[in-house]
Protein backbone atom coordinates (compact mmCIF):
# COMPACT_ATOMS: atom_id res chain seq x y z
CA UNK A 1 0.00 0.00 0.00
CA UNK A 2 1.11 3.53 -0.73
CA UNK A 3 1.13 5.76 2.33
CA UNK A 4 -0.60 9.08 1.81
CA UNK A 5 -0.24 12.00 4.24
CA UNK A 6 3.33 10.99 5.01
CA UNK A 7 5.34 13.66 6.86
CA UNK A 8 9.10 13.45 6.52
CA UNK A 9 11.97 15.48 7.92
CA UNK A 10 15.25 15.43 6.02
CA UNK A 11 18.12 16.32 8.36
CA UNK A 12 21.63 17.06 7.20
CA UNK A 13 24.75 17.31 9.32
CA UNK A 14 27.97 19.30 9.13
CA UNK A 15 29.42 20.62 5.87
CA UNK A 16 26.46 19.43 3.83
CA UNK A 17 25.48 23.06 3.26
CA UNK A 18 28.55 23.13 0.99
CA UNK A 19 27.42 20.28 -1.29
CA UNK A 20 27.70 21.49 -4.87
CA UNK A 21 30.90 23.40 -4.09
CA UNK A 22 32.73 21.03 -1.77
CA UNK A 23 34.83 18.10 -3.14
CA UNK A 24 32.77 18.05 -6.33
CA UNK A 25 34.54 14.94 -7.65
CA UNK A 26 32.93 13.05 -4.76
CA UNK A 27 29.66 14.89 -4.14
CA UNK A 28 28.87 16.44 -7.54
CA UNK A 29 28.15 20.08 -8.33
CA UNK A 30 24.43 20.32 -7.59
CA UNK A 31 23.62 22.21 -4.39
CA UNK A 32 21.74 20.27 -1.74
CA UNK A 33 19.25 23.11 -1.36
CA UNK A 34 18.43 23.05 -5.08
CA UNK A 35 18.10 19.27 -5.07
CA UNK A 36 15.89 19.11 -1.96
CA UNK A 37 13.68 21.95 -3.22
CA UNK A 38 13.10 19.99 -6.41
CA UNK A 39 12.43 16.84 -4.38
CA UNK A 40 9.76 18.70 -2.39
CA UNK A 41 8.14 19.87 -5.63
CA UNK A 42 8.22 16.37 -7.13
CA UNK A 43 6.62 14.87 -4.01
CA UNK A 44 4.20 17.67 -3.30
CA UNK A 45 1.46 15.20 -2.26
CA UNK A 46 3.38 14.51 0.97
CA UNK A 47 4.99 16.85 3.50
CA UNK A 48 8.77 17.09 3.25
CA UNK A 49 10.75 19.53 5.38
CA UNK A 50 14.50 19.79 5.42
CA UNK A 51 17.11 21.34 7.70
CA UNK A 52 20.89 21.41 7.95
CA UNK A 53 23.01 21.82 11.10
CA UNK A 54 26.75 22.10 11.48
CA UNK A 55 26.57 21.66 15.26
CA UNK A 56 26.04 18.23 16.78
CA UNK A 57 23.77 19.48 19.58
CA UNK A 58 21.51 21.28 17.13
CA UNK A 59 21.16 18.13 15.06
CA UNK A 60 20.26 16.17 18.19
CA UNK A 61 17.73 18.79 19.23
CA UNK A 62 16.11 18.64 15.79
CA UNK A 63 15.81 14.85 16.15
CA UNK A 64 14.07 15.23 19.52
CA UNK A 65 11.69 17.85 18.12
CA UNK A 66 10.83 15.70 15.09
CA UNK A 67 9.55 12.92 17.33
CA UNK A 68 5.81 12.47 16.78
CA UNK A 69 5.69 15.54 14.55
CA UNK A 70 6.90 13.55 11.55
CA UNK A 71 6.42 9.94 10.45
CA UNK A 72 10.12 9.52 9.85
CA UNK A 73 13.51 11.14 9.58
CA UNK A 74 15.89 10.90 6.65
CA UNK A 75 19.29 11.66 8.13
CA UNK A 76 22.58 12.37 6.44
CA UNK A 77 24.73 12.79 9.56
CA UNK A 78 27.87 13.71 7.59
CA UNK A 79 30.99 12.94 9.59
CA UNK A 80 28.99 12.56 12.82
CA UNK A 81 28.07 9.10 11.54
CA UNK A 82 31.63 8.08 12.27
CA UNK A 83 32.03 9.84 15.61
CA UNK A 84 28.81 10.45 17.49
CA UNK A 85 27.41 8.15 20.16
CA UNK A 86 25.14 11.06 21.17
CA UNK A 87 23.55 10.98 17.72
CA UNK A 88 23.01 7.23 18.03
CA UNK A 89 21.37 7.72 21.44
CA UNK A 90 19.07 10.42 20.02
CA UNK A 91 17.89 8.10 17.24
CA UNK A 92 17.28 5.34 19.80
CA UNK A 93 15.41 7.74 22.07
CA UNK A 94 12.65 8.64 19.62
CA UNK A 95 9.62 6.64 18.48
CA UNK A 96 9.76 7.35 14.74
CA UNK A 97 12.08 5.56 12.29
CA UNK A 98 15.25 7.08 10.84
CA UNK A 99 16.79 6.20 7.48
CA UNK A 100 20.51 6.94 7.11
CA UNK A 101 21.67 8.45 3.82
CA UNK A 102 25.20 9.04 2.54
CA UNK A 103 25.70 10.66 -0.83
CA UNK A 104 29.06 8.98 -1.42
CA UNK A 105 29.84 5.31 -1.03
CA UNK A 106 31.62 5.55 2.30
CA UNK A 107 32.83 1.95 1.94
CA UNK A 108 34.96 2.96 -1.06
CA UNK A 109 36.65 5.76 0.88
CA UNK A 110 39.00 6.14 3.86
CA UNK A 111 38.76 3.36 6.45
CA UNK A 112 37.51 5.75 9.18
CA UNK A 113 34.33 6.27 7.10
CA UNK A 114 33.53 2.56 7.05
CA UNK A 115 32.05 2.57 10.54
CA UNK A 116 28.81 4.33 11.37
CA UNK A 117 27.57 4.68 14.94
CA UNK A 118 24.01 4.97 13.69
CA UNK A 119 23.49 2.36 10.93
CA UNK A 120 22.30 -0.44 13.19
CA UNK A 121 19.77 1.77 14.99
CA UNK A 122 18.33 3.07 11.72
CA UNK A 123 15.49 1.45 9.79
CA UNK A 124 17.78 1.20 6.76
CA UNK A 125 20.71 2.84 5.03
CA UNK A 126 21.05 4.24 1.51
CA UNK A 127 24.67 4.76 0.62
CA UNK A 128 26.54 5.75 -2.52
CA UNK A 129 23.75 6.76 -4.91
CA UNK A 130 24.57 10.45 -4.97
CA UNK A 131 21.83 12.96 -4.18
CA UNK A 132 19.19 10.56 -5.43
CA UNK A 133 19.74 8.68 -2.16
CA UNK A 134 17.36 11.23 -0.60
CA UNK A 135 14.67 10.39 -3.17
CA UNK A 136 15.16 6.66 -2.57
CA UNK A 137 14.78 7.27 1.16
CA UNK A 138 11.54 9.22 0.58
CA UNK A 139 10.23 6.33 -1.54
CA UNK A 140 11.09 3.88 1.25
CA UNK A 141 8.65 5.74 3.51
CA UNK A 142 5.92 6.13 0.89
CA UNK A 143 5.76 2.43 0.03
CA UNK A 144 5.18 -0.33 2.56
CA UNK A 145 7.92 -2.91 2.41
CA UNK A 146 5.54 -5.53 0.99
CA UNK A 147 4.44 -3.21 -1.85
CA UNK A 148 6.57 -3.67 -4.94
CA UNK A 149 4.96 -1.23 -7.34
C1 LIG B 1 28.81 11.92 3.79
C2 LIG B 1 29.95 10.94 4.06
C3 LIG B 1 30.71 11.35 5.31
O1 LIG B 1 31.79 10.44 5.53
C4 LIG B 1 31.28 12.74 5.17
O2 LIG B 1 31.91 13.14 6.36
C5 LIG B 1 30.25 13.74 4.75
C6 LIG B 1 29.30 13.36 3.71
C7 LIG B 1 28.07 11.59 2.47
O3 LIG B 1 26.95 12.04 2.32
O4 LIG B 1 28.64 10.91 1.61
O5 LIG B 1 30.26 14.88 5.18
O6 LIG B 1 27.86 11.82 4.83
PDB file of C-alpha atoms and ligand atoms in Angstrom:
ATOM      1  CA  UNK A   1       0.000   0.000   0.000  1.00  0.00           C
ATOM      2  CA  UNK A   2       1.106   3.533  -0.734  1.00  0.00           C
ATOM      3  CA  UNK A   3       1.132   5.761   2.326  1.00  0.00           C
ATOM      4  CA  UNK A   4      -0.604   9.078   1.806  1.00  0.00           C
ATOM      5  CA  UNK A   5      -0.237  11.998   4.235  1.00  0.00           C
ATOM      6  CA  UNK A   6       3.328  10.987   5.008  1.00  0.00           C
ATOM      7  CA  UNK A   7       5.338  13.662   6.860  1.00  0.00           C
ATOM      8  CA  UNK A   8       9.097  13.446   6.522  1.00  0.00           C
ATOM      9  CA  UNK A   9      11.965  15.483   7.924  1.00  0.00           C
ATOM     10  CA  UNK A  10      15.251  15.425   6.020  1.00  0.00           C
ATOM     11  CA  UNK A  11      18.118  16.321   8.365  1.00  0.00           C
ATOM     12  CA  UNK A  12      21.635  17.063   7.203  1.00  0.00           C
ATOM     13  CA  UNK A  13      24.752  17.307   9.320  1.00  0.00           C
ATOM     14  CA  UNK A  14      27.970  19.303   9.129  1.00  0.00           C
ATOM     15  CA  UNK A  15      29.421  20.616   5.870  1.00  0.00           C
ATOM     16  CA  UNK A  16      26.465  19.428   3.828  1.00  0.00           C
ATOM     17  CA  UNK A  17      25.481  23.063   3.258  1.00  0.00           C
ATOM     18  CA  UNK A  18      28.546  23.129   0.986  1.00  0.00           C
ATOM     19  CA  UNK A  19      27.424  20.282  -1.287  1.00  0.00           C
ATOM     20  CA  UNK A  20      27.704  21.494  -4.874  1.00  0.00           C
ATOM     21  CA  UNK A  21      30.904  23.401  -4.094  1.00  0.00           C
ATOM     22  CA  UNK A  22      32.732  21.028  -1.770  1.00  0.00           C
ATOM     23  CA  UNK A  23      34.829  18.102  -3.139  1.00  0.00           C
ATOM     24  CA  UNK A  24      32.771  18.050  -6.331  1.00  0.00           C
ATOM     25  CA  UNK A  25      34.543  14.940  -7.648  1.00  0.00           C
ATOM     26  CA  UNK A  26      32.928  13.045  -4.763  1.00  0.00           C
ATOM     27  CA  UNK A  27      29.661  14.890  -4.138  1.00  0.00           C
ATOM     28  CA  UNK A  28      28.872  16.443  -7.536  1.00  0.00           C
ATOM     29  CA  UNK A  29      28.148  20.083  -8.333  1.00  0.00           C
ATOM     30  CA  UNK A  30      24.428  20.325  -7.588  1.00  0.00           C
ATOM     31  CA  UNK A  31      23.621  22.213  -4.394  1.00  0.00           C
ATOM     32  CA  UNK A  32      21.739  20.267  -1.740  1.00  0.00           C
ATOM     33  CA  UNK A  33      19.248  23.113  -1.361  1.00  0.00           C
ATOM     34  CA  UNK A  34      18.427  23.049  -5.076  1.00  0.00           C
ATOM     35  CA  UNK A  35      18.096  19.270  -5.073  1.00  0.00           C
ATOM     36  CA  UNK A  36      15.892  19.113  -1.964  1.00  0.00           C
ATOM     37  CA  UNK A  37      13.677  21.951  -3.216  1.00  0.00           C
ATOM     38  CA  UNK A  38      13.098  19.994  -6.410  1.00  0.00           C
ATOM     39  CA  UNK A  39      12.434  16.843  -4.376  1.00  0.00           C
ATOM     40  CA  UNK A  40       9.759  18.703  -2.391  1.00  0.00           C
ATOM     41  CA  UNK A  41       8.141  19.866  -5.632  1.00  0.00           C
ATOM     42  CA  UNK A  42       8.220  16.369  -7.135  1.00  0.00           C
ATOM     43  CA  UNK A  43       6.620  14.870  -4.013  1.00  0.00           C
ATOM     44  CA  UNK A  44       4.199  17.675  -3.296  1.00  0.00           C
ATOM     45  CA  UNK A  45       1.460  15.202  -2.258  1.00  0.00           C
ATOM     46  CA  UNK A  46       3.379  14.509   0.973  1.00  0.00           C
ATOM     47  CA  UNK A  47       4.992  16.855   3.501  1.00  0.00           C
ATOM     48  CA  UNK A  48       8.766  17.089   3.247  1.00  0.00           C
ATOM     49  CA  UNK A  49      10.747  19.534   5.383  1.00  0.00           C
ATOM     50  CA  UNK A  50      14.504  19.794   5.420  1.00  0.00           C
ATOM     51  CA  UNK A  51      17.106  21.338   7.695  1.00  0.00           C
ATOM     52  CA  UNK A  52      20.887  21.414   7.954  1.00  0.00           C
ATOM     53  CA  UNK A  53      23.010  21.820  11.097  1.00  0.00           C
ATOM     54  CA  UNK A  54      26.747  22.104  11.477  1.00  0.00           C
ATOM     55  CA  UNK A  55      26.569  21.656  15.258  1.00  0.00           C
ATOM     56  CA  UNK A  56      26.044  18.226  16.776  1.00  0.00           C
ATOM     57  CA  UNK A  57      23.774  19.475  19.584  1.00  0.00           C
ATOM     58  CA  UNK A  58      21.510  21.280  17.130  1.00  0.00           C
ATOM     59  CA  UNK A  59      21.162  18.133  15.057  1.00  0.00           C
ATOM     60  CA  UNK A  60      20.261  16.166  18.188  1.00  0.00           C
ATOM     61  CA  UNK A  61      17.732  18.790  19.231  1.00  0.00           C
ATOM     62  CA  UNK A  62      16.111  18.636  15.786  1.00  0.00           C
ATOM     63  CA  UNK A  63      15.805  14.849  16.147  1.00  0.00           C
ATOM     64  CA  UNK A  64      14.065  15.233  19.521  1.00  0.00           C
ATOM     65  CA  UNK A  65      11.690  17.849  18.116  1.00  0.00           C
ATOM     66  CA  UNK A  66      10.834  15.696  15.095  1.00  0.00           C
ATOM     67  CA  UNK A  67       9.547  12.922  17.329  1.00  0.00           C
ATOM     68  CA  UNK A  68       5.813  12.466  16.785  1.00  0.00           C
ATOM     69  CA  UNK A  69       5.686  15.542  14.550  1.00  0.00           C
ATOM     70  CA  UNK A  70       6.896  13.546  11.548  1.00  0.00           C
ATOM     71  CA  UNK A  71       6.418   9.943  10.449  1.00  0.00           C
ATOM     72  CA  UNK A  72      10.115   9.516   9.851  1.00  0.00           C
ATOM     73  CA  UNK A  73      13.513  11.143   9.583  1.00  0.00           C
ATOM     74  CA  UNK A  74      15.894  10.903   6.645  1.00  0.00           C
ATOM     75  CA  UNK A  75      19.292  11.659   8.126  1.00  0.00           C
ATOM     76  CA  UNK A  76      22.585  12.370   6.444  1.00  0.00           C
ATOM     77  CA  UNK A  77      24.732  12.785   9.559  1.00  0.00           C
ATOM     78  CA  UNK A  78      27.866  13.706   7.594  1.00  0.00           C
ATOM     79  CA  UNK A  79      30.993  12.942   9.588  1.00  0.00           C
ATOM     80  CA  UNK A  80      28.994  12.563  12.823  1.00  0.00           C
ATOM     81  CA  UNK A  81      28.068   9.098  11.539  1.00  0.00           C
ATOM     82  CA  UNK A  82      31.628   8.082  12.269  1.00  0.00           C
ATOM     83  CA  UNK A  83      32.031   9.845  15.611  1.00  0.00           C
ATOM     84  CA  UNK A  84      28.807  10.446  17.490  1.00  0.00           C
ATOM     85  CA  UNK A  85      27.409   8.151  20.159  1.00  0.00           C
ATOM     86  CA  UNK A  86      25.144  11.060  21.170  1.00  0.00           C
ATOM     87  CA  UNK A  87      23.547  10.983  17.720  1.00  0.00           C
ATOM     88  CA  UNK A  88      23.014   7.233  18.034  1.00  0.00           C
ATOM     89  CA  UNK A  89      21.370   7.723  21.442  1.00  0.00           C
ATOM     90  CA  UNK A  90      19.066  10.415  20.022  1.00  0.00           C
ATOM     91  CA  UNK A  91      17.893   8.097  17.245  1.00  0.00           C
ATOM     92  CA  UNK A  92      17.278   5.342  19.796  1.00  0.00           C
ATOM     93  CA  UNK A  93      15.409   7.744  22.074  1.00  0.00           C
ATOM     94  CA  UNK A  94      12.650   8.638  19.615  1.00  0.00           C
ATOM     95  CA  UNK A  95       9.624   6.639  18.475  1.00  0.00           C
ATOM     96  CA  UNK A  96       9.764   7.354  14.739  1.00  0.00           C
ATOM     97  CA  UNK A  97      12.080   5.558  12.292  1.00  0.00           C
ATOM     98  CA  UNK A  98      15.252   7.075  10.836  1.00  0.00           C
ATOM     99  CA  UNK A  99      16.793   6.203   7.478  1.00  0.00           C
ATOM    100  CA  UNK A 100      20.513   6.945   7.115  1.00  0.00           C
ATOM    101  CA  UNK A 101      21.673   8.450   3.822  1.00  0.00           C
ATOM    102  CA  UNK A 102      25.197   9.041   2.545  1.00  0.00           C
ATOM    103  CA  UNK A 103      25.703  10.661  -0.832  1.00  0.00           C
ATOM    104  CA  UNK A 104      29.058   8.979  -1.417  1.00  0.00           C
ATOM    105  CA  UNK A 105      29.843   5.309  -1.033  1.00  0.00           C
ATOM    106  CA  UNK A 106      31.619   5.553   2.300  1.00  0.00           C
ATOM    107  CA  UNK A 107      32.831   1.953   1.937  1.00  0.00           C
ATOM    108  CA  UNK A 108      34.958   2.957  -1.056  1.00  0.00           C
ATOM    109  CA  UNK A 109      36.645   5.762   0.884  1.00  0.00           C
ATOM    110  CA  UNK A 110      39.003   6.135   3.865  1.00  0.00           C
ATOM    111  CA  UNK A 111      38.763   3.363   6.454  1.00  0.00           C
ATOM    112  CA  UNK A 112      37.508   5.752   9.176  1.00  0.00           C
ATOM    113  CA  UNK A 113      34.333   6.266   7.095  1.00  0.00           C
ATOM    114  CA  UNK A 114      33.530   2.558   7.054  1.00  0.00           C
ATOM    115  CA  UNK A 115      32.046   2.569  10.540  1.00  0.00           C
ATOM    116  CA  UNK A 116      28.806   4.334  11.369  1.00  0.00           C
ATOM    117  CA  UNK A 117      27.573   4.681  14.942  1.00  0.00           C
ATOM    118  CA  UNK A 118      24.006   4.970  13.690  1.00  0.00           C
ATOM    119  CA  UNK A 119      23.488   2.362  10.931  1.00  0.00           C
ATOM    120  CA  UNK A 120      22.297  -0.438  13.190  1.00  0.00           C
ATOM    121  CA  UNK A 121      19.769   1.770  14.992  1.00  0.00           C
ATOM    122  CA  UNK A 122      18.333   3.066  11.717  1.00  0.00           C
ATOM    123  CA  UNK A 123      15.492   1.453   9.791  1.00  0.00           C
ATOM    124  CA  UNK A 124      17.776   1.200   6.759  1.00  0.00           C
ATOM    125  CA  UNK A 125      20.712   2.839   5.026  1.00  0.00           C
ATOM    126  CA  UNK A 126      21.052   4.245   1.513  1.00  0.00           C
ATOM    127  CA  UNK A 127      24.674   4.755   0.621  1.00  0.00           C
ATOM    128  CA  UNK A 128      26.540   5.745  -2.519  1.00  0.00           C
ATOM    129  CA  UNK A 129      23.747   6.765  -4.910  1.00  0.00           C
ATOM    130  CA  UNK A 130      24.567  10.451  -4.971  1.00  0.00           C
ATOM    131  CA  UNK A 131      21.832  12.955  -4.184  1.00  0.00           C
ATOM    132  CA  UNK A 132      19.187  10.565  -5.427  1.00  0.00           C
ATOM    133  CA  UNK A 133      19.745   8.677  -2.161  1.00  0.00           C
ATOM    134  CA  UNK A 134      17.363  11.234  -0.602  1.00  0.00           C
ATOM    135  CA  UNK A 135      14.673  10.387  -3.173  1.00  0.00           C
ATOM    136  CA  UNK A 136      15.164   6.664  -2.570  1.00  0.00           C
ATOM    137  CA  UNK A 137      14.781   7.271   1.159  1.00  0.00           C
ATOM    138  CA  UNK A 138      11.544   9.224   0.579  1.00  0.00           C
ATOM    139  CA  UNK A 139      10.230   6.330  -1.536  1.00  0.00           C
ATOM    140  CA  UNK A 140      11.087   3.883   1.249  1.00  0.00           C
ATOM    141  CA  UNK A 141       8.652   5.740   3.509  1.00  0.00           C
ATOM    142  CA  UNK A 142       5.917   6.126   0.887  1.00  0.00           C
ATOM    143  CA  UNK A 143       5.765   2.433   0.031  1.00  0.00           C
ATOM    144  CA  UNK A 144       5.178  -0.330   2.557  1.00  0.00           C
ATOM    145  CA  UNK A 145       7.919  -2.915   2.407  1.00  0.00           C
ATOM    146  CA  UNK A 146       5.538  -5.533   0.994  1.00  0.00           C
ATOM    147  CA  UNK A 147       4.443  -3.212  -1.850  1.00  0.00           C
ATOM    148  CA  UNK A 148       6.571  -3.670  -4.942  1.00  0.00           C
ATOM    149  CA  UNK A 149       4.955  -1.227  -7.337  1.00  0.00           C
TER     150      UNK A 149
HETATM  151  C1  LIG B   1      28.808  11.921   3.786  1.00  0.00           C
HETATM  152  C2  LIG B   1      29.952  10.945   4.063  1.00  0.00           C
HETATM  153  C3  LIG B   1      30.715  11.350   5.313  1.00  0.00           C
HETATM  154  O1  LIG B   1      31.789  10.444   5.531  1.00  0.00           O
HETATM  155  C4  LIG B   1      31.283  12.738   5.168  1.00  0.00           C
HETATM  156  O2  LIG B   1      31.913  13.142   6.363  1.00  0.00           O
HETATM  157  C5  LIG B   1      30.255  13.736   4.746  1.00  0.00           C
HETATM  158  C6  LIG B   1      29.304  13.357   3.709  1.00  0.00           C
HETATM  159  C7  LIG B   1      28.071  11.589   2.473  1.00  0.00           C
HETATM  160  O3  LIG B   1      26.949  12.036   2.316  1.00  0.00           O
HETATM  161  O4  LIG B   1      28.636  10.911   1.609  1.00  0.00           O
HETATM  162  O5  LIG B   1      30.263  14.878   5.180  1.00  0.00           O
HETATM  163  O6  LIG B   1      27.859  11.815   4.831  1.00  0.00           O
END
